[in-house]
mmCIF file of C-alpha atoms and ligand atoms in Angstrom:
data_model
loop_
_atom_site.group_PDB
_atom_site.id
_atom_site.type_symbol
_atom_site.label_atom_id
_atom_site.label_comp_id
_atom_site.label_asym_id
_atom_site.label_seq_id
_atom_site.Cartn_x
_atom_site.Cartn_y
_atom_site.Cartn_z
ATOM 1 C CA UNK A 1 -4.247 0.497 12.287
ATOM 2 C CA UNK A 2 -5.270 -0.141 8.909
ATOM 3 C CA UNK A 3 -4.336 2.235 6.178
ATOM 4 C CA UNK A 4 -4.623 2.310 2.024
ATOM 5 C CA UNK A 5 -3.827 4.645 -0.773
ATOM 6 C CA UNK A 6 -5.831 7.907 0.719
ATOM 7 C CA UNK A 7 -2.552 8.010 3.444
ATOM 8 C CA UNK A 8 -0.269 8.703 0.434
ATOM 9 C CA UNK A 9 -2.056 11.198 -1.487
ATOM 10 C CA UNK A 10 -0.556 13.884 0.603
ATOM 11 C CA UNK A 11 2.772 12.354 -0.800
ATOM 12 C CA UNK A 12 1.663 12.920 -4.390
ATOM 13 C CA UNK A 13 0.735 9.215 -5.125
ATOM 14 C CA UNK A 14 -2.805 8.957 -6.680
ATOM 15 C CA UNK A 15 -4.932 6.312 -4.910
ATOM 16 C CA UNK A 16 -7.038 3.693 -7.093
ATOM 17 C CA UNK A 17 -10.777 4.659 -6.898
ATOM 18 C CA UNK A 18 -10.358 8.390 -5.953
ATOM 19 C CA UNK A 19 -11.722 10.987 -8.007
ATOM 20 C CA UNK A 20 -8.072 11.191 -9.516
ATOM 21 C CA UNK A 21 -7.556 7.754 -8.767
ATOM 22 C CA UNK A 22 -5.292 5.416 -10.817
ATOM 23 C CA UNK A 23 -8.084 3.202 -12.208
ATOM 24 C CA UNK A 24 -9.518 5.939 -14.818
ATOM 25 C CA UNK A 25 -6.213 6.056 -16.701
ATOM 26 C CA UNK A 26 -5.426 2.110 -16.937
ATOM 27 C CA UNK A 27 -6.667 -0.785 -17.615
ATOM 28 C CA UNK A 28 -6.697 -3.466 -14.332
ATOM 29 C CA UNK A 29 -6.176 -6.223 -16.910
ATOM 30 C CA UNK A 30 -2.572 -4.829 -17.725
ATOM 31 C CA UNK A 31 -1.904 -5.765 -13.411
ATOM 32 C CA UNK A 32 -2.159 -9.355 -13.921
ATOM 33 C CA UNK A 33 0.893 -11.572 -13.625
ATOM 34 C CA UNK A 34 -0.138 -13.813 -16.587
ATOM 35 C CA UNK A 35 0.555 -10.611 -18.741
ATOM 36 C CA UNK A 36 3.344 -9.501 -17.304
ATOM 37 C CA UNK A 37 5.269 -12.344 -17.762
ATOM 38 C CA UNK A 38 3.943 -13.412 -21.740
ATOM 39 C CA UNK A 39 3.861 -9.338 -22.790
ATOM 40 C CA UNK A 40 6.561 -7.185 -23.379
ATOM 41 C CA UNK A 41 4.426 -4.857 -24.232
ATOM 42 C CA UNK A 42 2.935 -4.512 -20.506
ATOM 43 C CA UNK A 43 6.626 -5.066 -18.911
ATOM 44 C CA UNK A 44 7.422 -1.815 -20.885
ATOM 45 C CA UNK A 45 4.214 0.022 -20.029
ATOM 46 C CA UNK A 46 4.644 -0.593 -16.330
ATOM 47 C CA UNK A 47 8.454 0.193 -15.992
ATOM 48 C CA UNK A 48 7.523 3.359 -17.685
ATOM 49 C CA UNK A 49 4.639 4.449 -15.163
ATOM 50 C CA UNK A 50 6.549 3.356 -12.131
ATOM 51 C CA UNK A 51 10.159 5.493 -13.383
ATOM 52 C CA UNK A 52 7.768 8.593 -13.992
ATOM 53 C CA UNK A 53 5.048 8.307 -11.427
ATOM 54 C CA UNK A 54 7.347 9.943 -8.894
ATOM 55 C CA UNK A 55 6.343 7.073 -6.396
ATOM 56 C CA UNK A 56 9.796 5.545 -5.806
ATOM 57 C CA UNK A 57 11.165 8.899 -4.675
ATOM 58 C CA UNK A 58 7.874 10.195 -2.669
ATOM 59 C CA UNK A 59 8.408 11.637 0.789
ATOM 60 C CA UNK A 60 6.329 10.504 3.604
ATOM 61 C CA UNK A 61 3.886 12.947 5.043
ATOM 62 C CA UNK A 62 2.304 14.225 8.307
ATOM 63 C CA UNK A 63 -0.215 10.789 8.642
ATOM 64 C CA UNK A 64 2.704 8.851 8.217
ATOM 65 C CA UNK A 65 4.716 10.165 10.711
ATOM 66 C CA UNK A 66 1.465 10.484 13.219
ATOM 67 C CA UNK A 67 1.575 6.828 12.700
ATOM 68 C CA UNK A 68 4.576 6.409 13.905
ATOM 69 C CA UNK A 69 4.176 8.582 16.726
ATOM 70 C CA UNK A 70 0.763 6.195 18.024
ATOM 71 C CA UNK A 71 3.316 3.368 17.741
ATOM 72 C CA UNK A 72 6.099 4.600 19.549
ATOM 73 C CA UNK A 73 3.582 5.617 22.529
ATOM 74 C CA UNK A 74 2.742 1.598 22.944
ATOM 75 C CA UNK A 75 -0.647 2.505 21.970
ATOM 76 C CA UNK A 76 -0.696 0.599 18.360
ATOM 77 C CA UNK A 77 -0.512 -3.416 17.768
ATOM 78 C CA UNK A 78 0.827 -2.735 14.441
ATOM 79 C CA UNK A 79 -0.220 -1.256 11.361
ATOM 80 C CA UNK A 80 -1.252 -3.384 8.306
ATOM 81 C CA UNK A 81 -1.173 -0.975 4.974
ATOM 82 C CA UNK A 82 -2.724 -1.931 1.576
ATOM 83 C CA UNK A 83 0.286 0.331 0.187
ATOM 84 C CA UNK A 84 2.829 -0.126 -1.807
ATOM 85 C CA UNK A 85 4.890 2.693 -2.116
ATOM 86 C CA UNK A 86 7.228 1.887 1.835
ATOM 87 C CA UNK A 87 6.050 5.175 3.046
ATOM 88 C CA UNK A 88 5.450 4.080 6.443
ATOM 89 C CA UNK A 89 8.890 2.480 6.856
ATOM 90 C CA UNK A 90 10.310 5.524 5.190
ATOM 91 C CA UNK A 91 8.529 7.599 7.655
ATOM 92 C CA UNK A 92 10.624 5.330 10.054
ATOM 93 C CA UNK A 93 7.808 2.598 11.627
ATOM 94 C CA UNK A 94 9.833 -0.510 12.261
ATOM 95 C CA UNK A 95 9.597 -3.728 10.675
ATOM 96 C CA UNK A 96 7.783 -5.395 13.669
ATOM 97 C CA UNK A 97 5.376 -2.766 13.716
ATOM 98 C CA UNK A 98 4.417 -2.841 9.986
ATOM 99 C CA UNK A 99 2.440 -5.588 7.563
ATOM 100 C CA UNK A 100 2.751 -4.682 3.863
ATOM 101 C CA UNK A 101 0.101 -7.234 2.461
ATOM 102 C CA UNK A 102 0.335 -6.401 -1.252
ATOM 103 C CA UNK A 103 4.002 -5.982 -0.869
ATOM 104 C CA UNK A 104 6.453 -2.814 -1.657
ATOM 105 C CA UNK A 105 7.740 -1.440 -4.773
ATOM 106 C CA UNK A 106 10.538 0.028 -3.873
ATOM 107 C CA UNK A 107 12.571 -3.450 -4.347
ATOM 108 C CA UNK A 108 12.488 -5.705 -7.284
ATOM 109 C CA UNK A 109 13.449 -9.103 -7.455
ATOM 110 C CA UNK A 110 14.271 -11.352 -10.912
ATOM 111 C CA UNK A 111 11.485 -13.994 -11.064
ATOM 112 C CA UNK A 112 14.440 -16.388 -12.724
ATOM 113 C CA UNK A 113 17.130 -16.295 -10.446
ATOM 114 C CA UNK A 114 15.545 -14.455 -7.110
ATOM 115 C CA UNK A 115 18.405 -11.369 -6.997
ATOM 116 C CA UNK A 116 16.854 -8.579 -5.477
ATOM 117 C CA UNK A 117 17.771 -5.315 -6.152
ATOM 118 C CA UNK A 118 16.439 -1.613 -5.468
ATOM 119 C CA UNK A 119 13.779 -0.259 -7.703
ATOM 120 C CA UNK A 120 15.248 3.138 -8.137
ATOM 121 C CA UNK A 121 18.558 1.088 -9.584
ATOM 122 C CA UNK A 122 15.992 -0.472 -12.282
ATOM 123 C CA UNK A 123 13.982 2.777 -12.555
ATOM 124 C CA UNK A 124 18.060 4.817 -13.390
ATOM 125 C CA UNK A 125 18.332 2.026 -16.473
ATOM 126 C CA UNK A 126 14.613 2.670 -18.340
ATOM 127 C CA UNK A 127 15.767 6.264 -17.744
ATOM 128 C CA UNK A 128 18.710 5.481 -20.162
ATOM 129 C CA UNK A 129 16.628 3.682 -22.501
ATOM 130 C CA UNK A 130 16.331 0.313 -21.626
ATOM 131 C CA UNK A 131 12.449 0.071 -21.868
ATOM 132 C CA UNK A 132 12.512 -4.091 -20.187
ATOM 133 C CA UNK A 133 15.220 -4.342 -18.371
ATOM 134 C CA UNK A 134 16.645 -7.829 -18.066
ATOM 135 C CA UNK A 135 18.302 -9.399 -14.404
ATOM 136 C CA UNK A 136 22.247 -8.622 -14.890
ATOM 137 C CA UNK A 137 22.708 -11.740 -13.421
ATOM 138 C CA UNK A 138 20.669 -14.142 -15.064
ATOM 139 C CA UNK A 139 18.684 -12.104 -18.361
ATOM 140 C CA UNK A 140 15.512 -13.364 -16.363
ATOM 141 C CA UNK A 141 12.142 -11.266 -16.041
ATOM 142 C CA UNK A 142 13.043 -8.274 -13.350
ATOM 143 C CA UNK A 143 9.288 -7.224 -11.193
ATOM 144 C CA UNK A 144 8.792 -5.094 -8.408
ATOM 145 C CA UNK A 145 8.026 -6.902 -5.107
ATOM 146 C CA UNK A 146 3.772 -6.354 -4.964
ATOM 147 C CA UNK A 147 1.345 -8.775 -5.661
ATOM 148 C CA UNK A 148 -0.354 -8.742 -8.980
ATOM 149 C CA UNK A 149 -3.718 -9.729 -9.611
ATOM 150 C CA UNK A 150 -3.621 -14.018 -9.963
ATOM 151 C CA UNK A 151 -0.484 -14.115 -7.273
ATOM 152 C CA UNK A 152 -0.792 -15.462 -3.656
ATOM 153 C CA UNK A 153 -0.630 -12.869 -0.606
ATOM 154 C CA UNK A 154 2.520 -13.676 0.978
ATOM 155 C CA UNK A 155 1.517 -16.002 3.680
ATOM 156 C CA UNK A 156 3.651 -14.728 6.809
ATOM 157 C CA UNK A 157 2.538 -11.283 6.603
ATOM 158 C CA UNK A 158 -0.994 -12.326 5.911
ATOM 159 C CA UNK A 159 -0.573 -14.311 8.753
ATOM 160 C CA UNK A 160 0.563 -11.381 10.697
ATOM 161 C CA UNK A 161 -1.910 -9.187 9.937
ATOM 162 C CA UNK A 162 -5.013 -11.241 11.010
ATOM 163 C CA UNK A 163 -2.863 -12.062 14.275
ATOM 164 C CA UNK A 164 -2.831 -8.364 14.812
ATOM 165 C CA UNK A 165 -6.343 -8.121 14.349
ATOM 166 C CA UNK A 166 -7.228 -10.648 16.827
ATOM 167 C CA UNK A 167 -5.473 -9.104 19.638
ATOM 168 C CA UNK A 168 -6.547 -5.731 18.572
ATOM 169 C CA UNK A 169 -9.249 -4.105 20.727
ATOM 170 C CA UNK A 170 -10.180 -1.301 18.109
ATOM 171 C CA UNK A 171 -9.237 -0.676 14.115
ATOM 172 C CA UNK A 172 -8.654 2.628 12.986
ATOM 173 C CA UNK A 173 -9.103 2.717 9.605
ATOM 174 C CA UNK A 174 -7.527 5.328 7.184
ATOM 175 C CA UNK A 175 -7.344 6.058 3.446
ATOM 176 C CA UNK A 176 -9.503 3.067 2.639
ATOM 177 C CA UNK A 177 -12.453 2.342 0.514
ATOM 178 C CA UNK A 178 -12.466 -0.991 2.258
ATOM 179 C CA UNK A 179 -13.488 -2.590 -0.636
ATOM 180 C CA UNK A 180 -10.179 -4.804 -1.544
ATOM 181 C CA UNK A 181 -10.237 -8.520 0.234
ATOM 182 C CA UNK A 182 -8.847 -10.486 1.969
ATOM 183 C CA UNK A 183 -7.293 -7.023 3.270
ATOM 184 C CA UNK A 184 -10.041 -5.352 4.349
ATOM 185 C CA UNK A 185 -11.524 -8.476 6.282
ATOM 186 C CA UNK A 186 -8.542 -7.287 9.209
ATOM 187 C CA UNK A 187 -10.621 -4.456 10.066
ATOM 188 C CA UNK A 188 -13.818 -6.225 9.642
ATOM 189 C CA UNK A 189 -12.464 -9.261 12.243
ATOM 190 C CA UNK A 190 -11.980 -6.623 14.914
ATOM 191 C CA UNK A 191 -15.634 -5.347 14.753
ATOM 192 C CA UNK A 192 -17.041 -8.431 14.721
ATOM 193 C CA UNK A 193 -14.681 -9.531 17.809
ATOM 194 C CA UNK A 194 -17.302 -6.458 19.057
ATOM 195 C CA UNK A 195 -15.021 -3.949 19.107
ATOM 196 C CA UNK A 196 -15.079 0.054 17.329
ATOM 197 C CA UNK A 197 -13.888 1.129 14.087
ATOM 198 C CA UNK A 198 -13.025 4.519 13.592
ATOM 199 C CA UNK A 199 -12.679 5.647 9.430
ATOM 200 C CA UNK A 200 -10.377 7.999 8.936
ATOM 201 C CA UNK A 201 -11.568 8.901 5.043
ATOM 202 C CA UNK A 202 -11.720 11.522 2.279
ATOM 203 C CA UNK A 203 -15.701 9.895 1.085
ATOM 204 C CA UNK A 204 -17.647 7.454 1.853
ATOM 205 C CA UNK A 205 -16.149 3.873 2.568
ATOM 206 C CA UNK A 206 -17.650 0.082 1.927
ATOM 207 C CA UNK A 207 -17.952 -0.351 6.045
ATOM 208 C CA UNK A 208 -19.393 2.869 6.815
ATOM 209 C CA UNK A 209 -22.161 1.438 8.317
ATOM 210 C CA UNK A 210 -20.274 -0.296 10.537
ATOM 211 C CA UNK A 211 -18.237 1.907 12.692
ATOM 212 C CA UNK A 212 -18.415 3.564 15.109
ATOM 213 C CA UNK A 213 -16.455 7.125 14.393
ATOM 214 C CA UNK A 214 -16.470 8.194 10.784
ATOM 215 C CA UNK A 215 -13.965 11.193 10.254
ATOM 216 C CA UNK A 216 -14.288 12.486 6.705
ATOM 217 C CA UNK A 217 -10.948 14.659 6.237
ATOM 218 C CA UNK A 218 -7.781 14.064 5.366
ATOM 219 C CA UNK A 219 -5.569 11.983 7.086
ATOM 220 C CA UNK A 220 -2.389 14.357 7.098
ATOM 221 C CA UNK A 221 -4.972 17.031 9.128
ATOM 222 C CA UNK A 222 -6.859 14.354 11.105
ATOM 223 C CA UNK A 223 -4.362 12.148 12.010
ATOM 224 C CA UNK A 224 -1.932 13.961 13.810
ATOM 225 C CA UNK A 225 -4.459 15.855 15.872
ATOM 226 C CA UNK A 226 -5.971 12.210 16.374
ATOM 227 C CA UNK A 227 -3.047 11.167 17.429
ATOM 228 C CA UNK A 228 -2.348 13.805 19.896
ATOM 229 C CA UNK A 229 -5.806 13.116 21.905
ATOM 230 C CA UNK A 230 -4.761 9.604 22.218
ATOM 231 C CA UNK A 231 -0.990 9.689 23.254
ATOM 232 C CA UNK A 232 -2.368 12.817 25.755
HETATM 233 P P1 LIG B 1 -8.726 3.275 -2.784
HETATM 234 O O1 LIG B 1 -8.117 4.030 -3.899
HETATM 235 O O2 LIG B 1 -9.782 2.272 -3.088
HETATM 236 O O3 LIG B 1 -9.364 4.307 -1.748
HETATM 237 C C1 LIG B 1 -8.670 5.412 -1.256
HETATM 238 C C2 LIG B 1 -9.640 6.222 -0.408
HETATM 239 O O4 LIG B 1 -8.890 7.231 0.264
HETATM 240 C C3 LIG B 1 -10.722 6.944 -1.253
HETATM 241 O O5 LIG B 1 -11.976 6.819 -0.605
HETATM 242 C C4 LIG B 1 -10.247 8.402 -1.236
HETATM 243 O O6 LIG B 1 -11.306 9.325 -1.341
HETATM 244 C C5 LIG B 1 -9.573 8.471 0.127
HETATM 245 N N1 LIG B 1 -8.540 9.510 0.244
HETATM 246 C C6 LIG B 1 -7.751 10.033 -0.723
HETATM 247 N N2 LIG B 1 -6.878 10.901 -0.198
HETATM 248 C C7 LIG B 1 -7.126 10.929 1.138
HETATM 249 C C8 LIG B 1 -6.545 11.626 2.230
HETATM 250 N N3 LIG B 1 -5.524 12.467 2.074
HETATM 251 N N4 LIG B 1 -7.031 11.393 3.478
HETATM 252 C C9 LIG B 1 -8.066 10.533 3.678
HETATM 253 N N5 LIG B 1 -8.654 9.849 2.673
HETATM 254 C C10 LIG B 1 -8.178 10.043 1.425
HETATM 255 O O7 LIG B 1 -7.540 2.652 -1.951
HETATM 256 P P2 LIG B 1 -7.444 1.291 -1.140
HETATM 257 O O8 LIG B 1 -8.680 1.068 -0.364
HETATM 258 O O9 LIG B 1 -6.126 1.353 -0.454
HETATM 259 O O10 LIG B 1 -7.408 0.142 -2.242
HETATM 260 C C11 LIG B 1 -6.588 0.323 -3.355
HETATM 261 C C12 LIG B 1 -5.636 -0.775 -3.693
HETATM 262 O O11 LIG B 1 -4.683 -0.103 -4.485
HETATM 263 C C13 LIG B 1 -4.848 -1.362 -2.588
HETATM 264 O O12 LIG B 1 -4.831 -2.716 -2.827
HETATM 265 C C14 LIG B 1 -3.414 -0.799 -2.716
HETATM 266 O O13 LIG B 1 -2.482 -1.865 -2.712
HETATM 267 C C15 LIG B 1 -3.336 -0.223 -4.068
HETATM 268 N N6 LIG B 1 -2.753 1.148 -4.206
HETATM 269 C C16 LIG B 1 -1.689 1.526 -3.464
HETATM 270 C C17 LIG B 1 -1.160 2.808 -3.599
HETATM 271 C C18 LIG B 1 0.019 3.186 -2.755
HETATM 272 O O14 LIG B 1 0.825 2.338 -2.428
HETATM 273 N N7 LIG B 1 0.147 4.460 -2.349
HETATM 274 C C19 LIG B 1 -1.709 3.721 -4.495
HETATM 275 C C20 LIG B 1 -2.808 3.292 -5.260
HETATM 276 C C21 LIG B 1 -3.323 2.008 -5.102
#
Protein backbone atom coordinates (compact mmCIF):
# COMPACT_ATOMS: atom_id res chain seq x y z
CA UNK A 1 0.00 0.00 0.00
CA UNK A 2 1.11 3.27 -0.95
CA UNK A 3 -0.82 6.30 0.08
CA UNK A 4 -0.29 10.42 -0.10
CA UNK A 5 -2.18 13.51 0.80
CA UNK A 6 -5.65 12.56 -1.19
CA UNK A 7 -6.12 9.80 2.02
CA UNK A 8 -6.33 12.82 4.39
CA UNK A 9 -8.54 15.13 2.68
CA UNK A 10 -11.49 13.42 4.17
CA UNK A 11 -9.73 14.49 7.51
CA UNK A 12 -9.77 18.16 6.50
CA UNK A 13 -6.01 18.36 5.53
CA UNK A 14 -5.57 19.96 2.03
CA UNK A 15 -3.24 17.87 -0.18
CA UNK A 16 -0.35 19.70 -2.28
CA UNK A 17 -1.38 19.75 -6.00
CA UNK A 18 -5.20 19.35 -5.55
CA UNK A 19 -7.49 21.80 -6.83
CA UNK A 20 -7.42 23.22 -3.14
CA UNK A 21 -4.13 21.97 -2.69
CA UNK A 22 -1.49 23.59 -0.42
CA UNK A 23 0.87 24.72 -3.21
CA UNK A 24 -1.47 27.74 -4.53
CA UNK A 25 -1.27 29.53 -1.18
CA UNK A 26 2.68 29.17 -0.45
CA UNK A 27 5.63 29.45 -1.72
CA UNK A 28 7.80 25.81 -1.87
CA UNK A 29 10.91 27.94 -1.33
CA UNK A 30 9.69 28.86 2.31
CA UNK A 31 9.99 24.44 2.86
CA UNK A 32 13.61 24.42 2.57
CA UNK A 33 15.80 23.73 5.58
CA UNK A 34 18.44 26.35 4.59
CA UNK A 35 15.59 28.93 5.38
CA UNK A 36 14.32 27.60 8.15
CA UNK A 37 17.22 27.59 10.04
CA UNK A 38 18.84 31.40 8.79
CA UNK A 39 14.96 33.04 8.80
CA UNK A 40 12.95 33.87 11.55
CA UNK A 41 10.75 35.11 9.47
CA UNK A 42 9.85 31.51 7.89
CA UNK A 43 10.20 29.76 11.53
CA UNK A 44 7.28 32.16 12.43
CA UNK A 45 5.31 31.67 9.23
CA UNK A 46 5.38 27.91 9.56
CA UNK A 47 4.59 27.59 13.37
CA UNK A 48 1.70 29.75 12.53
CA UNK A 49 0.22 27.49 9.60
CA UNK A 50 0.88 24.28 11.42
CA UNK A 51 -1.01 25.74 15.09
CA UNK A 52 -4.02 26.86 12.76
CA UNK A 53 -4.14 24.35 9.98
CA UNK A 54 -6.10 22.03 12.24
CA UNK A 55 -3.64 19.16 11.13
CA UNK A 56 -2.18 18.27 14.55
CA UNK A 57 -5.65 17.60 15.94
CA UNK A 58 -7.26 15.89 12.62
CA UNK A 59 -9.19 12.67 13.10
CA UNK A 60 -8.50 9.78 10.93
CA UNK A 61 -11.16 8.77 8.49
CA UNK A 62 -12.92 5.77 6.85
CA UNK A 63 -9.60 5.01 4.27
CA UNK A 64 -7.59 5.07 7.17
CA UNK A 65 -9.23 2.74 9.14
CA UNK A 66 -9.95 0.39 5.84
CA UNK A 67 -6.26 0.37 5.91
CA UNK A 68 -5.98 -0.96 8.87
CA UNK A 69 -8.55 -3.43 8.43
CA UNK A 70 -6.42 -4.97 4.96
CA UNK A 71 -3.55 -5.17 7.47
CA UNK A 72 -5.00 -6.85 10.23
CA UNK A 73 -6.48 -9.58 7.66
CA UNK A 74 -2.57 -10.56 6.75
CA UNK A 75 -3.36 -9.38 3.40
CA UNK A 76 -0.95 -6.08 3.40
CA UNK A 77 3.11 -6.09 3.54
CA UNK A 78 2.94 -2.73 4.97
CA UNK A 79 1.92 0.56 4.02
CA UNK A 80 4.46 3.29 3.03
CA UNK A 81 2.56 6.94 3.23
CA UNK A 82 3.99 10.20 1.74
CA UNK A 83 1.99 11.82 4.82
CA UNK A 84 2.76 13.66 7.40
CA UNK A 85 0.05 14.33 9.51
CA UNK A 86 0.29 10.24 11.74
CA UNK A 87 -3.15 9.56 10.59
CA UNK A 88 -2.58 6.05 9.89
CA UNK A 89 -1.01 5.32 13.29
CA UNK A 90 -3.76 7.37 14.80
CA UNK A 91 -6.20 5.29 12.99
CA UNK A 92 -4.28 2.53 14.99
CA UNK A 93 -1.84 0.65 12.10
CA UNK A 94 1.16 -0.49 14.06
CA UNK A 95 4.57 0.62 13.81
CA UNK A 96 5.76 -2.54 11.90
CA UNK A 97 3.13 -2.14 9.54
CA UNK A 98 3.74 1.56 8.67
CA UNK A 99 6.79 3.61 6.71
CA UNK A 100 6.44 7.39 7.12
CA UNK A 101 9.14 8.47 4.47
CA UNK A 102 8.86 12.26 4.80
CA UNK A 103 8.43 11.85 8.46
CA UNK A 104 5.44 13.03 10.98
CA UNK A 105 4.55 16.28 12.36
CA UNK A 106 3.00 15.53 15.16
CA UNK A 107 6.54 15.43 17.15
CA UNK A 108 9.20 18.01 17.10
CA UNK A 109 12.59 17.66 18.02
CA UNK A 110 15.33 20.73 18.89
CA UNK A 111 17.94 20.56 16.07
CA UNK A 112 20.58 21.78 19.03
CA UNK A 113 20.19 19.47 21.66
CA UNK A 114 17.86 16.48 20.02
CA UNK A 115 14.82 16.75 22.93
CA UNK A 116 11.82 15.69 21.38
CA UNK A 117 8.71 16.81 22.36
CA UNK A 118 4.93 16.71 21.07
CA UNK A 119 3.89 19.19 18.49
CA UNK A 120 0.61 20.08 20.02
CA UNK A 121 2.88 21.12 23.33
CA UNK A 122 4.79 23.63 20.81
CA UNK A 123 1.60 24.43 18.85
CA UNK A 124 -0.25 25.44 22.98
CA UNK A 125 2.96 28.08 23.28
CA UNK A 126 2.56 30.11 19.62
CA UNK A 127 -1.07 30.02 20.82
CA UNK A 128 0.09 32.22 23.80
CA UNK A 129 2.19 34.33 21.75
CA UNK A 130 5.39 32.97 21.38
CA UNK A 131 5.62 33.28 17.50
CA UNK A 132 9.49 31.01 17.46
CA UNK A 133 9.50 29.10 20.12
CA UNK A 134 12.93 28.25 21.49
CA UNK A 135 13.96 24.36 23.03
CA UNK A 136 13.31 24.85 27.00
CA UNK A 137 16.18 22.93 27.38
CA UNK A 138 18.78 24.26 25.34
CA UNK A 139 17.22 27.87 23.47
CA UNK A 140 18.14 25.79 20.23
CA UNK A 141 15.98 25.87 16.89
CA UNK A 142 12.63 23.62 17.77
CA UNK A 143 11.24 21.74 13.98
CA UNK A 144 8.71 19.31 13.45
CA UNK A 145 10.01 15.80 12.57
CA UNK A 146 9.40 15.85 8.33
CA UNK A 147 11.87 16.25 5.88
CA UNK A 148 12.30 19.58 4.26
CA UNK A 149 13.33 20.15 0.90
CA UNK A 150 17.63 19.86 0.94
CA UNK A 151 17.36 17.11 4.01
CA UNK A 152 18.16 13.34 3.60
CA UNK A 153 15.15 10.70 3.72
CA UNK A 154 15.76 8.93 6.82
CA UNK A 155 17.65 5.95 5.72
CA UNK A 156 15.95 2.98 7.80
CA UNK A 157 12.56 3.72 6.74
CA UNK A 158 13.66 4.34 3.21
CA UNK A 159 15.21 1.23 3.53
CA UNK A 160 12.04 -0.29 4.67
CA UNK A 161 9.95 0.85 2.25
CA UNK A 162 11.79 -0.43 -0.91
CA UNK A 163 12.15 -3.84 1.15
CA UNK A 164 8.41 -3.83 1.22
CA UNK A 165 8.20 -3.25 -2.27
CA UNK A 166 10.32 -6.04 -3.26
CA UNK A 167 8.40 -8.64 -1.55
CA UNK A 168 5.21 -7.07 -2.54
CA UNK A 169 3.26 -8.89 -5.27
CA UNK A 170 0.86 -5.87 -6.10
CA UNK A 171 0.84 -1.85 -5.05
CA UNK A 172 -2.26 -0.26 -4.39
CA UNK A 173 -1.86 3.10 -4.76
CA UNK A 174 -4.07 5.84 -3.08
CA UNK A 175 -4.24 9.64 -2.80
CA UNK A 176 -1.19 10.05 -4.98
CA UNK A 177 -0.19 12.13 -7.89
CA UNK A 178 2.85 9.91 -8.00
CA UNK A 179 4.84 12.57 -8.97
CA UNK A 180 7.20 13.06 -5.68
CA UNK A 181 10.62 10.76 -5.83
CA UNK A 182 12.32 8.72 -4.52
CA UNK A 183 8.73 7.90 -2.94
CA UNK A 184 6.88 7.14 -5.69
CA UNK A 185 9.67 4.82 -7.27
CA UNK A 186 8.10 2.02 -4.34
CA UNK A 187 5.15 1.64 -6.39
CA UNK A 188 6.93 1.88 -9.61
CA UNK A 189 9.56 -1.17 -8.36
CA UNK A 190 6.57 -3.44 -7.90
CA UNK A 191 5.29 -3.00 -11.53
CA UNK A 192 8.33 -3.38 -12.98
CA UNK A 193 8.99 -6.66 -10.71
CA UNK A 194 5.74 -7.37 -13.32
CA UNK A 195 3.27 -7.11 -11.00
CA UNK A 196 -0.42 -4.77 -10.96
CA UNK A 197 -1.00 -1.44 -9.67
CA UNK A 198 -4.27 -0.47 -8.74
CA UNK A 199 -4.77 3.80 -8.28
CA UNK A 200 -7.00 4.57 -5.93
CA UNK A 201 -7.33 8.58 -7.02
CA UNK A 202 -9.52 11.70 -7.06
CA UNK A 203 -7.78 12.75 -11.04
CA UNK A 204 -5.50 11.68 -13.04
CA UNK A 205 -2.05 10.41 -11.61
CA UNK A 206 1.78 10.53 -13.16
CA UNK A 207 1.60 6.41 -13.56
CA UNK A 208 -1.72 6.15 -14.97
CA UNK A 209 -0.55 4.53 -17.80
CA UNK A 210 0.86 2.03 -15.99
CA UNK A 211 -1.61 0.17 -13.97
CA UNK A 212 -3.61 -1.97 -14.18
CA UNK A 213 -7.00 -0.80 -12.15
CA UNK A 214 -7.53 2.93 -12.07
CA UNK A 215 -10.39 3.83 -9.50
CA UNK A 216 -11.15 7.54 -9.72
CA UNK A 217 -13.20 8.23 -6.34
CA UNK A 218 -12.44 8.92 -3.16
CA UNK A 219 -10.61 6.86 -1.02
CA UNK A 220 -12.93 7.11 2.19
CA UNK A 221 -15.90 5.56 -0.40
CA UNK A 222 -13.56 3.26 -2.37
CA UNK A 223 -11.48 1.98 0.07
CA UNK A 224 -13.51 0.40 2.48
CA UNK A 225 -15.72 -1.29 -0.07
CA UNK A 226 -12.20 -2.28 -1.64
CA UNK A 227 -11.29 -3.56 1.24
CA UNK A 228 -14.26 -5.63 1.92
CA UNK A 229 -13.91 -7.62 -1.60
CA UNK A 230 -10.47 -8.47 -0.61
CA UNK A 231 -10.66 -9.59 3.13
CA UNK A 232 -14.14 -11.56 1.74
P1 LIG B 1 -0.59 15.43 -4.07
O1 LIG B 1 -1.16 16.62 -3.43
O2 LIG B 1 0.44 15.61 -5.14
O3 LIG B 1 -1.77 14.57 -4.72
C1 LIG B 1 -2.93 14.23 -4.02
C2 LIG B 1 -3.86 13.53 -5.00
O4 LIG B 1 -4.95 13.00 -4.25
C3 LIG B 1 -4.47 14.50 -6.05
O5 LIG B 1 -4.45 13.87 -7.32
C4 LIG B 1 -5.90 14.69 -5.55
O6 LIG B 1 -6.81 14.95 -6.60
C5 LIG B 1 -6.16 13.33 -4.91
N1 LIG B 1 -7.20 13.34 -3.87
C6 LIG B 1 -7.56 14.35 -3.05
N2 LIG B 1 -8.49 13.94 -2.17
C7 LIG B 1 -8.72 12.63 -2.45
C8 LIG B 1 -9.56 11.63 -1.89
N3 LIG B 1 -10.36 11.88 -0.85
N4 LIG B 1 -9.52 10.38 -2.41
C9 LIG B 1 -8.71 10.08 -3.46
N5 LIG B 1 -7.89 10.99 -4.03
C10 LIG B 1 -7.89 12.24 -3.52
O7 LIG B 1 -0.08 14.48 -2.92
P2 LIG B 1 1.15 13.48 -2.86
O8 LIG B 1 1.24 12.71 -4.12
O9 LIG B 1 1.00 12.77 -1.56
O10 LIG B 1 2.45 14.40 -2.82
C11 LIG B 1 2.44 15.50 -1.97
C12 LIG B 1 3.59 15.65 -1.02
O11 LIG B 1 3.05 16.51 -0.04
C13 LIG B 1 4.01 14.45 -0.27
O12 LIG B 1 5.39 14.49 -0.27
C14 LIG B 1 3.49 14.63 1.17
O13 LIG B 1 4.56 14.44 2.09
C15 LIG B 1 3.12 16.04 1.29
N6 LIG B 1 1.79 16.37 1.90
C16 LIG B 1 1.32 15.66 2.95
C17 LIG B 1 0.08 15.97 3.50
C18 LIG B 1 -0.40 15.16 4.67
O14 LIG B 1 0.40 14.69 5.45
N7 LIG B 1 -1.72 14.94 4.80
C19 LIG B 1 -0.70 17.00 2.99
C20 LIG B 1 -0.17 17.72 1.90
C21 LIG B 1 1.07 17.39 1.36
Amino acid sequence: MFTGAGISTESGIPDFRGPDGVWRRVDPSEFTLERYLSDVTTRRAAWRRRTRSGALTAAPNRGHEAVVRLWRSGRMVGCVTQNIDGLHAAAGLPSEALVEMHGNARTTTCLECGASLPTIQVAARVETGEDDPPCERCGGVLKVDVVYFGEMLPAGAVARAFEWSARADAVLAVGSTLGVYPAASLPLDVVRAGHPMVIVNRGPTDLDHLATVIVDGSSGDVLPELVDRITD
